[in-house]
Amino acid sequence: GGGGDRANVFYGIIDRRTLELTYSAAGPVYGGIVRGATGKLERISSDDSPIEKGSHLKLGTIRSLNLEARDRVFLVSAGTIAAKNKADEAFGEDRLIRSILATPRSSTTSIHDVRNEIFYSVESHIGEQDLPQDVTAVVFEVKDRVIRLAPRRD
């Protein structure tokens, strides 16, 4: 998202051994981590410039975050944040955060429920309005660490 001559891009890699998320972005990042241990939300952000049409791709600042078992990570497109209602009011980051936190964590709540709550909140906000941009949400959960050792042979 970001307009016809610009693109926002997020690129991340998770080290499965250490659960470290290393990422870079071109354009703003909208998202966060809901910590599995505490239920508290930490924002993921970037203020690097988007990719401009006709320019060379320049990697933004490289950042890293330590993830833990049962953390839920969510990222949404700029179009999600910019979706406007009839009063020309954008959905915004505050509504995004409220929709994330409105989905209680339980044994029956999945990451799909979190993603669906985001989409439902955006649709409720805009009403009958058409979406001018994409509305994309990526949600994933870090599973518990499981280390299995092969039996020792003598």
XYZ file of N, CA, C and O in Angstrom:
616
model
N 0.813 -1.184 0.000
C 0.000 0.000 0.000
C 0.842 1.226 0.000
O 2.049 1.185 0.009
N 0.221 2.406 -0.001
C 0.945 3.651 0.061
C 0.742 4.520 -1.155
O 1.334 5.567 -1.264
N -0.028 4.108 -2.134
C -0.266 4.934 -3.303
C 0.269 4.264 -4.550
O 1.017 3.294 -4.494
N -0.072 4.818 -5.723
C 0.299 4.223 -6.990
C 1.769 4.272 -7.312
O 2.255 3.463 -8.084
N 2.507 5.222 -6.745
C 3.925 5.357 -7.060
C 4.823 4.927 -5.913
O 6.028 5.123 -5.963
N 4.240 4.358 -4.863
C 5.029 3.930 -3.701
C 4.563 2.550 -3.251
O 3.426 2.171 -3.481
N 5.456 1.847 -2.590
C 5.100 0.534 -2.033
C 5.730 0.389 -0.657
O 6.870 0.786 -0.448
N 4.954 -0.159 0.261
C 5.463 -0.485 1.587
C 5.793 -1.975 1.588
O 4.990 -2.788 1.133
N 6.959 -2.323 2.111
C 7.410 -3.709 2.117
C 7.949 -4.050 3.496
O 8.676 -3.247 4.101
N 7.598 -5.229 3.993
C 8.125 -5.744 5.256
C 8.801 -7.066 4.953
O 8.256 -7.908 4.238
N 10.008 -7.252 5.492
C 10.733 -8.503 5.300
C 11.274 -8.944 6.649
O 11.963 -8.173 7.322
N 10.919 -10.144 7.066
C 11.377 -10.634 8.357
C 11.842 -12.075 8.303
O 11.375 -12.855 7.473
N 12.766 -12.395 9.176
C 13.289 -13.756 9.307
C 13.273 -14.112 10.787
O 13.703 -13.318 11.629
N 12.791 -15.314 11.086
C 12.795 -15.791 12.466
C 13.826 -16.903 12.589
O 13.784 -17.885 11.847
N 14.741 -16.723 13.527
C 15.709 -17.770 13.850
C 14.990 -18.760 14.764
O 14.647 -18.417 15.899
N 14.732 -19.951 14.284
C 13.946 -20.925 15.039
C 14.665 -21.424 16.284
O 14.024 -21.914 17.206
N 15.987 -21.290 16.324
C 16.725 -21.736 17.511
C 16.626 -20.732 18.648
O 16.469 -21.099 19.799
N 16.705 -19.446 18.312
C 16.716 -18.401 19.344
C 15.395 -17.657 19.451
O 15.194 -16.881 20.378
N 14.502 -17.855 18.469
C 13.228 -17.141 18.358
C 13.423 -15.635 18.220
O 12.593 -14.852 18.663
N 14.500 -15.238 17.562
C 14.729 -13.821 17.294
C 14.153 -13.477 15.920
O 14.416 -14.158 14.936
N 13.321 -12.435 15.884
C 12.768 -11.911 14.639
C 13.644 -10.745 14.204
O 13.763 -9.756 14.929
N 14.274 -10.879 13.053
C 15.060 -9.793 12.466
C 14.266 -9.286 11.278
O 13.813 -10.078 10.453
N 14.076 -7.964 11.210
C 13.242 -7.442 10.129
C 13.729 -6.092 9.637
O 14.478 -5.387 10.303
N 13.281 -5.786 8.447
C 13.527 -4.482 7.845
C 12.258 -4.111 7.082
O 11.470 -4.984 6.716
N 12.077 -2.838 6.864
C 10.880 -2.392 6.162
C 11.202 -1.193 5.281
O 12.101 -0.412 5.576
N 10.461 -1.101 4.210
C 10.454 0.096 3.381
C 9.027 0.617 3.509
O 8.085 -0.042 3.081
N 8.872 1.737 4.167
C 7.547 2.264 4.453
C 7.159 1.945 5.876
O 7.822 1.168 6.565
N 6.079 2.525 6.345
C 5.675 2.316 7.736
C 5.230 0.882 8.007
O 4.718 0.200 7.125
N 5.461 0.441 9.229
C 5.021 -0.874 9.686
C 3.939 -0.650 10.725
O 4.092 0.161 11.629
N 2.850 -1.375 10.590
C 1.760 -1.308 11.562
C 1.590 -2.699 12.142
O 1.229 -3.632 11.426
N 1.874 -2.842 13.413
C 1.726 -4.150 14.018
C 2.247 -4.191 15.429
O 2.561 -3.167 16.034
N 2.327 -5.409 15.933
C 2.802 -5.576 17.288
C 2.875 -7.029 17.696
O 2.618 -7.935 16.900
N 3.245 -7.218 18.949
C 3.348 -8.534 19.556
C 2.476 -8.526 20.800
O 2.603 -7.632 21.630
N 1.606 -9.512 20.914
C 0.889 -9.732 22.164
C 1.667 -10.839 22.856
O 1.729 -11.969 22.367
N 2.292 -10.487 23.970
C 3.153 -11.433 24.683
C 2.320 -12.537 25.316
O 1.343 -12.273 26.013
N 2.724 -13.774 25.051
C 2.011 -14.927 25.560
C 2.044 -15.022 27.071
O 1.079 -15.445 27.699
N 3.153 -14.621 27.678
C 3.313 -14.746 29.125
C 2.487 -13.718 29.900
O 1.990 -14.007 30.982
N 2.324 -12.509 29.330
C 1.684 -11.420 30.077
C 0.398 -10.915 29.450
O -0.393 -10.249 30.125
N 0.197 -11.150 28.150
C -0.958 -10.602 27.448
C -0.785 -9.142 27.076
O -1.674 -8.533 26.493
N 0.376 -8.569 27.378
C 0.635 -7.159 27.052
C 1.045 -7.022 25.597
O 1.665 -7.901 25.022
N 0.684 -5.869 25.024
C 0.975 -5.601 23.630
C 2.190 -4.700 23.504
O 2.292 -3.695 24.200
N 3.109 -5.075 22.634
C 4.271 -4.246 22.298
C 4.183 -3.935 20.812
O 3.963 -4.828 19.999
N 4.367 -2.684 20.464
C 4.250 -2.296 19.058
C 5.518 -2.608 18.283
O 6.611 -2.529 18.817
N 5.323 -2.950 17.035
C 6.419 -3.095 16.081
C 6.327 -1.879 15.186
O 5.257 -1.563 14.678
N 7.439 -1.191 15.006
C 7.345 0.024 14.196
C 8.569 0.208 13.310
O 9.613 -0.379 13.530
N 8.374 1.025 12.318
C 9.430 1.431 11.409
C 8.993 2.745 10.779
O 7.830 2.919 10.455
N 9.920 3.643 10.652
C 9.593 4.918 9.999
C 10.449 5.130 8.752
O 10.650 6.239 8.301
N 10.951 4.024 8.197
C 11.739 4.120 6.970
C 10.837 4.488 5.791
O 9.638 4.235 5.810
N 11.422 5.075 4.776
C 10.666 5.536 3.606
C 10.203 4.375 2.747
O 10.897 3.361 2.629
N 9.026 4.515 2.109
C 8.564 3.473 1.184
C 9.420 3.443 -0.070
O 10.211 4.357 -0.333
N 9.261 2.391 -0.851
C 9.935 2.296 -2.143
C 9.208 3.212 -3.110
O 7.991 3.145 -3.242
N 9.939 4.085 -3.756
C 9.361 5.015 -4.730
C 9.533 4.470 -6.144
O 10.558 3.863 -6.451
N 8.547 4.704 -6.980
C 8.614 4.271 -8.382
C 9.844 4.886 -9.048
O 10.099 6.083 -8.903
N 10.621 4.042 -9.731
C 11.795 4.517 -10.449
C 13.043 4.649 -9.592
O 14.100 5.004 -10.101
N 12.942 4.362 -8.295
C 14.125 4.473 -7.440
C 14.723 3.091 -7.211
O 14.102 2.066 -7.464
N 15.937 3.088 -6.717
C 16.597 1.830 -6.378
C 16.179 1.423 -4.975
O 16.054 2.264 -4.087
N 15.978 0.129 -4.790
C 15.587 -0.387 -3.483
C 16.725 -0.206 -2.500
O 17.848 -0.611 -2.749
N 16.422 0.445 -1.403
C 17.394 0.636 -0.341
C 16.824 -0.021 0.903
O 15.723 0.312 1.342
N 17.579 -0.969 1.446
C 17.136 -1.659 2.644
C 17.051 -0.672 3.794
O 17.944 0.144 4.001
N 15.963 -0.728 4.529
C 15.789 0.154 5.673
C 16.624 -0.309 6.857
O 17.422 -1.235 6.761
N 16.416 0.306 7.977
C 17.111 -0.050 9.204
C 16.767 -1.493 9.577
O 15.616 -1.899 9.512
N 17.771 -2.254 9.962
C 17.536 -3.630 10.382
C 17.303 -3.624 11.888
O 18.079 -3.068 12.654
N 16.192 -4.228 12.288
C 15.803 -4.271 13.693
C 15.638 -5.725 14.109
O 15.437 -6.594 13.270
N 15.665 -5.972 15.409
C 15.412 -7.333 15.866
C 14.608 -7.308 17.154
O 14.664 -6.357 17.932
N 13.817 -8.367 17.323
C 12.975 -8.541 18.507
C 13.115 -9.973 18.988
O 13.198 -10.895 18.180
N 13.125 -10.146 20.282
C 13.145 -11.491 20.840
C 11.715 -11.943 21.074
O 10.945 -11.266 21.748
N 11.383 -13.072 20.484
C 10.066 -13.654 20.656
C 10.143 -14.763 21.699
O 11.215 -15.306 21.954
N 8.995 -15.072 22.262
C 8.909 -16.141 23.253
C 7.745 -17.050 22.894
O 6.861 -16.671 22.120
N 7.749 -18.229 23.478
C 6.674 -19.186 23.220
C 5.328 -18.535 23.511
O 5.176 -17.786 24.476
N 4.366 -18.780 22.634
C 2.978 -18.310 22.720
C 2.806 -16.824 22.411
O 1.717 -16.289 22.553
N 3.851 -16.118 21.985
C 3.686 -14.737 21.518
C 2.888 -14.765 20.224
O 3.053 -15.664 19.402
N 2.007 -13.772 20.057
C 1.264 -13.604 18.809
C 1.729 -12.316 18.146
O 1.703 -11.257 18.755
N 2.138 -12.437 16.897
C 2.654 -11.301 16.138
C 1.640 -10.957 15.060
O 1.104 -11.847 14.406
N 1.355 -9.664 14.904
C 0.430 -9.240 13.860
C 1.010 -8.058 13.108
O 1.687 -7.204 13.677
N 0.782 -8.051 11.809
C 1.197 -6.970 10.914
C 0.039 -6.692 9.973
O -0.615 -7.623 9.504
N -0.231 -5.424 9.712
C -1.292 -5.069 8.771
C -0.766 -4.061 7.757
O 0.195 -3.343 8.014
N -1.428 -4.016 6.623
C -1.046 -3.090 5.557
C -1.480 -1.664 5.882
O -2.359 -1.427 6.723
N -0.880 -0.725 5.176
C -1.259 0.684 5.325
C -2.727 0.892 4.958
O -3.411 1.738 5.542
N -3.229 0.093 4.011
C -4.632 0.195 3.617
C -5.580 -0.136 4.758
O -6.678 0.413 4.839
N -5.172 -1.028 5.638
C -5.988 -1.370 6.805
C -6.129 -0.159 7.710
O -7.219 0.177 8.162
N -5.023 0.509 7.966
C -5.009 1.678 8.844
C -5.762 2.843 8.202
O -6.451 3.607 8.875
N -5.647 2.980 6.879
C -6.227 4.130 6.167
C -7.703 3.972 5.806
O -8.328 4.945 5.369
N -8.280 2.777 5.976
C -9.677 2.547 5.586
C -10.594 3.555 6.283
O -10.581 3.683 7.497
N -11.388 4.298 5.482
C -12.199 5.396 6.022
C -13.684 5.069 6.034
O -14.190 4.365 5.169
N -14.375 5.664 7.000
C -15.831 5.532 7.084
C -16.486 6.713 6.362
O -15.797 7.545 5.746
N -17.821 6.818 6.433
C -18.542 7.906 5.748
C -18.135 9.280 6.244
O -18.221 10.257 5.517
N -17.708 9.370 7.494
C -17.282 10.659 8.066
C -15.832 10.977 7.711
O -15.265 11.928 8.239
N -15.238 10.193 6.803
C -13.862 10.375 6.345
C -12.840 10.169 7.470
O -11.766 10.731 7.453
N -13.209 9.341 8.443
C -12.322 9.040 9.573
C -11.633 7.700 9.310
O -12.289 6.690 9.056
N -10.292 7.705 9.371
C -9.516 6.489 9.132
C -9.697 5.490 10.273
O -9.932 5.876 11.420
N -9.561 4.202 9.940
C -9.638 3.140 10.949
C -8.578 3.380 12.021
O -8.870 3.358 13.209
N -7.355 3.613 11.629
C -6.291 4.025 12.543
C -5.706 2.914 13.404
O -6.254 1.826 13.533
N -4.566 3.238 13.993
C -3.847 2.270 14.818
C -4.550 1.991 16.141
O -4.485 0.869 16.648
N -5.211 2.986 16.722
C -5.888 2.759 18.005
C -6.998 1.713 17.868
O -7.143 0.837 18.722
N -7.780 1.794 16.793
C -8.836 0.795 16.578
C -8.225 -0.579 16.299
O -8.762 -1.607 16.725
N -7.104 -0.587 15.592
C -6.411 -1.844 15.340
C -6.019 -2.505 16.663
O -6.298 -3.686 16.885
N -5.405 -1.744 17.538
C -4.970 -2.273 18.837
C -6.180 -2.780 19.633
O -6.134 -3.868 20.222
N -7.260 -2.016 19.636
C -8.466 -2.448 20.367
C -9.009 -3.754 19.802
O -9.458 -4.623 20.545
N -8.985 -3.903 18.464
C -9.509 -5.137 17.870
C -8.613 -6.323 18.205
O -9.112 -7.431 18.433
N -7.317 -6.111 18.284
C -6.387 -7.185 18.659
C -6.648 -7.612 20.098
O -6.757 -8.797 20.410
N -6.748 -6.642 20.972
C -6.933 -6.941 22.388
C -8.345 -7.428 22.709
O -8.573 -8.013 23.761
N -9.296 -7.226 21.778
C -10.677 -7.666 22.001
C -10.832 -9.174 21.826
O -11.847 -9.740 22.219
N -9.835 -9.807 21.223
C -9.901 -11.249 21.019
C -9.186 -11.918 22.183
O -7.966 -11.915 22.247
N -9.941 -12.461 23.136
C -9.304 -13.044 24.322
C -8.502 -14.295 23.964
O -8.874 -15.047 23.061
N -7.413 -14.478 24.676
C -6.606 -15.676 24.474
C -7.215 -16.806 25.294
O -7.465 -16.653 26.482
N -7.495 -17.913 24.629
C -7.992 -19.093 25.324
C -7.578 -20.313 24.523
O -7.022 -20.187 23.430
N -7.880 -21.459 25.053
C -7.503 -22.689 24.354
C -8.286 -22.864 23.054
O -7.888 -23.624 22.185
N -9.398 -22.156 22.921
C -10.209 -22.283 21.711
C -10.026 -21.108 20.740
O -10.586 -21.118 19.651
N -9.267 -20.102 21.143
C -9.039 -18.937 20.289
C -7.786 -19.161 19.448
O -6.717 -19.408 19.991
N -7.939 -19.055 18.146
C -6.798 -19.279 17.258
C -6.330 -17.954 16.662
O -6.985 -16.921 16.792
N -5.199 -18.018 15.974
C -4.705 -16.822 15.290
C -5.665 -16.414 14.181
O -5.752 -15.241 13.834
N -6.425 -17.364 13.652
C -7.425 -17.037 12.630
C -8.527 -16.170 13.230
O -9.044 -15.274 12.567
N -8.869 -16.415 14.489
C -9.863 -15.587 15.173
C -9.368 -14.154 15.311
O -10.134 -13.205 15.167
N -8.073 -13.994 15.597
C -7.484 -12.654 15.727
C -7.542 -11.937 14.378
O -7.982 -10.791 14.284
N -7.107 -12.633 13.320
C -7.151 -12.039 11.975
C -8.577 -11.672 11.586
O -8.835 -10.578 11.061
N -9.527 -12.570 11.851
C -10.922 -12.296 11.512
C -11.475 -11.114 12.298
O -12.282 -10.340 11.770
N -11.063 -10.944 13.538
C -11.496 -9.800 14.343
C -10.989 -8.490 13.736
O -11.697 -7.490 13.720
N -9.764 -8.506 13.218
C -9.231 -7.311 12.539
C -10.105 -6.969 11.338
O -10.551 -5.833 11.173
N -10.367 -7.966 10.485
C -11.190 -7.729 9.291
C -12.593 -7.274 9.665
O -13.143 -6.351 9.053
N -13.196 -7.905 10.658
C -14.538 -7.536 11.102
C -14.552 -6.086 11.605
O -15.468 -5.321 11.293
N -13.527 -5.703 12.369
C -13.460 -4.337 12.900
C -13.333 -3.305 11.780
O -13.967 -2.249 11.829
N -12.528 -3.613 10.772
C -12.380 -2.688 9.631
C -13.702 -2.581 8.882
O -14.165 -1.475 8.573
N -14.346 -3.713 8.614
C -15.623 -3.694 7.890
C -16.701 -2.955 8.673
O -17.496 -2.218 8.090
N -16.728 -3.135 9.994
C -17.702 -2.419 10.833
C -17.441 -0.918 10.794
O -18.374 -0.117 10.783
N -16.165 -0.548 10.768
C -15.801 0.870 10.753
C -16.205 1.546 9.445
O -16.764 2.643 9.459
N -15.937 0.903 8.320
C -16.195 1.568 7.040
C -17.652 1.473 6.607
O -18.089 2.236 5.745
N -18.406 0.532 7.170
C -19.807 0.392 6.773
C -19.915 -0.015 5.320
O -19.294 -0.968 4.883
N -20.679 0.743 4.554
C -20.912 0.423 3.141
C -19.855 0.999 2.213
O -19.927 0.809 0.997
N -18.885 1.711 2.757
C -17.835 2.320 1.937
C -16.989 1.246 1.246
O -16.777 0.173 1.782
N -16.491 1.574 0.063
C -15.552 0.688 -0.626
C -14.154 0.918 -0.060
O -13.808 2.038 0.328
N -13.367 -0.128 -0.059
C -11.984 0.006 0.387
C -11.145 0.601 -0.736
O -11.098 0.048 -1.831
N -10.475 1.726 -0.485
C -9.678 2.354 -1.538
C -8.343 1.643 -1.751
O -7.713 1.801 -2.778
N -7.870 0.902 -0.756
C -6.586 0.211 -0.841
C -6.773 -1.216 -0.345
O -7.858 -1.609 0.051
N -5.667 -1.939 -0.325
C -5.748 -3.307 0.183
C -5.925 -3.316 1.703
O -5.536 -2.392 2.392
N -6.545 -4.353 2.192
C -6.643 -4.592 3.627
C -6.038 -5.972 3.850
O -6.635 -6.986 3.491
N -4.831 -5.974 4.372
C -4.092 -7.206 4.571
C -3.698 -7.333 6.028
O -3.269 -6.346 6.638
N -3.848 -8.534 6.578
C -3.417 -8.802 7.954
C -2.687 -10.137 7.981
O -3.162 -11.120 7.430
N -1.523 -10.125 8.618
C -0.750 -11.344 8.837
C -0.654 -11.528 10.340
O -0.254 -10.609 11.055
N -1.048 -12.707 10.813
C -0.989 -13.012 12.246
C -0.345 -14.377 12.400
O -0.718 -15.318 11.702
N 0.651 -14.465 13.286
C 1.221 -15.781 13.577
C 1.538 -15.897 15.053
O 1.679 -14.901 15.751
N 1.606 -17.138 15.494
C 1.875 -17.422 16.902
C 3.121 -18.281 17.008
O 3.301 -19.225 16.237
N 3.957 -17.950 17.968
C 5.151 -18.744 18.235
C 4.725 -19.935 19.070
O 4.100 -19.777 20.117
N 5.041 -21.113 18.596
C 4.681 -22.329 19.328
C 5.666 -22.557 20.462
O 6.766 -22.017 20.472
N 5.263 -23.382 21.416
C 6.163 -23.752 22.509
C 7.408 -24.404 21.944
O 7.354 -25.106 20.942
N 8.514 -24.154 22.613
C 9.758 -24.781 22.176
C 9.707 -26.269 22.503
O 9.349 -26.656 23.603
N 10.064 -27.052 21.543
C 10.131 -28.484 21.757
C 11.495 -28.944 21.255
O 11.824 -28.764 20.089
N 12.255 -29.496 22.138
C 13.561 -30.018 21.757
C 13.539 -31.515 22.032
O 13.291 -31.948 23.151
N 13.759 -32.272 20.998
C 13.759 -33.713 21.118
C 15.179 -34.199 20.867
O 15.769 -33.888 19.844
N 15.690 -34.932 21.795
C 17.041 -35.472 21.651
C 16.969 -36.936 21.259
O 16.166 -37.695 21.801
N 17.825 -37.321 20.349
C 17.898 -38.740 19.970
C 18.561 -39.501 21.106
O 19.416 -38.966 21.806
N 18.148 -40.745 21.297
C 18.789 -41.525 22.354
C 20.261 -41.737 22.068
O 20.681 -41.812 20.914
N 21.017 -41.761 23.130
C 22.479 -41.927 23.001
C 22.808 -43.378 22.687
O 22.275 -44.298 23.300
N 23.706 -43.563 21.728
C 24.144 -44.916 21.392
C 25.526 -45.147 21.982
O 26.418 -44.328 21.834
N 25.676 -46.247 22.622
C 26.982 -46.594 23.205
C 27.730 -47.574 22.358
O 27.293 -48.381 21.686
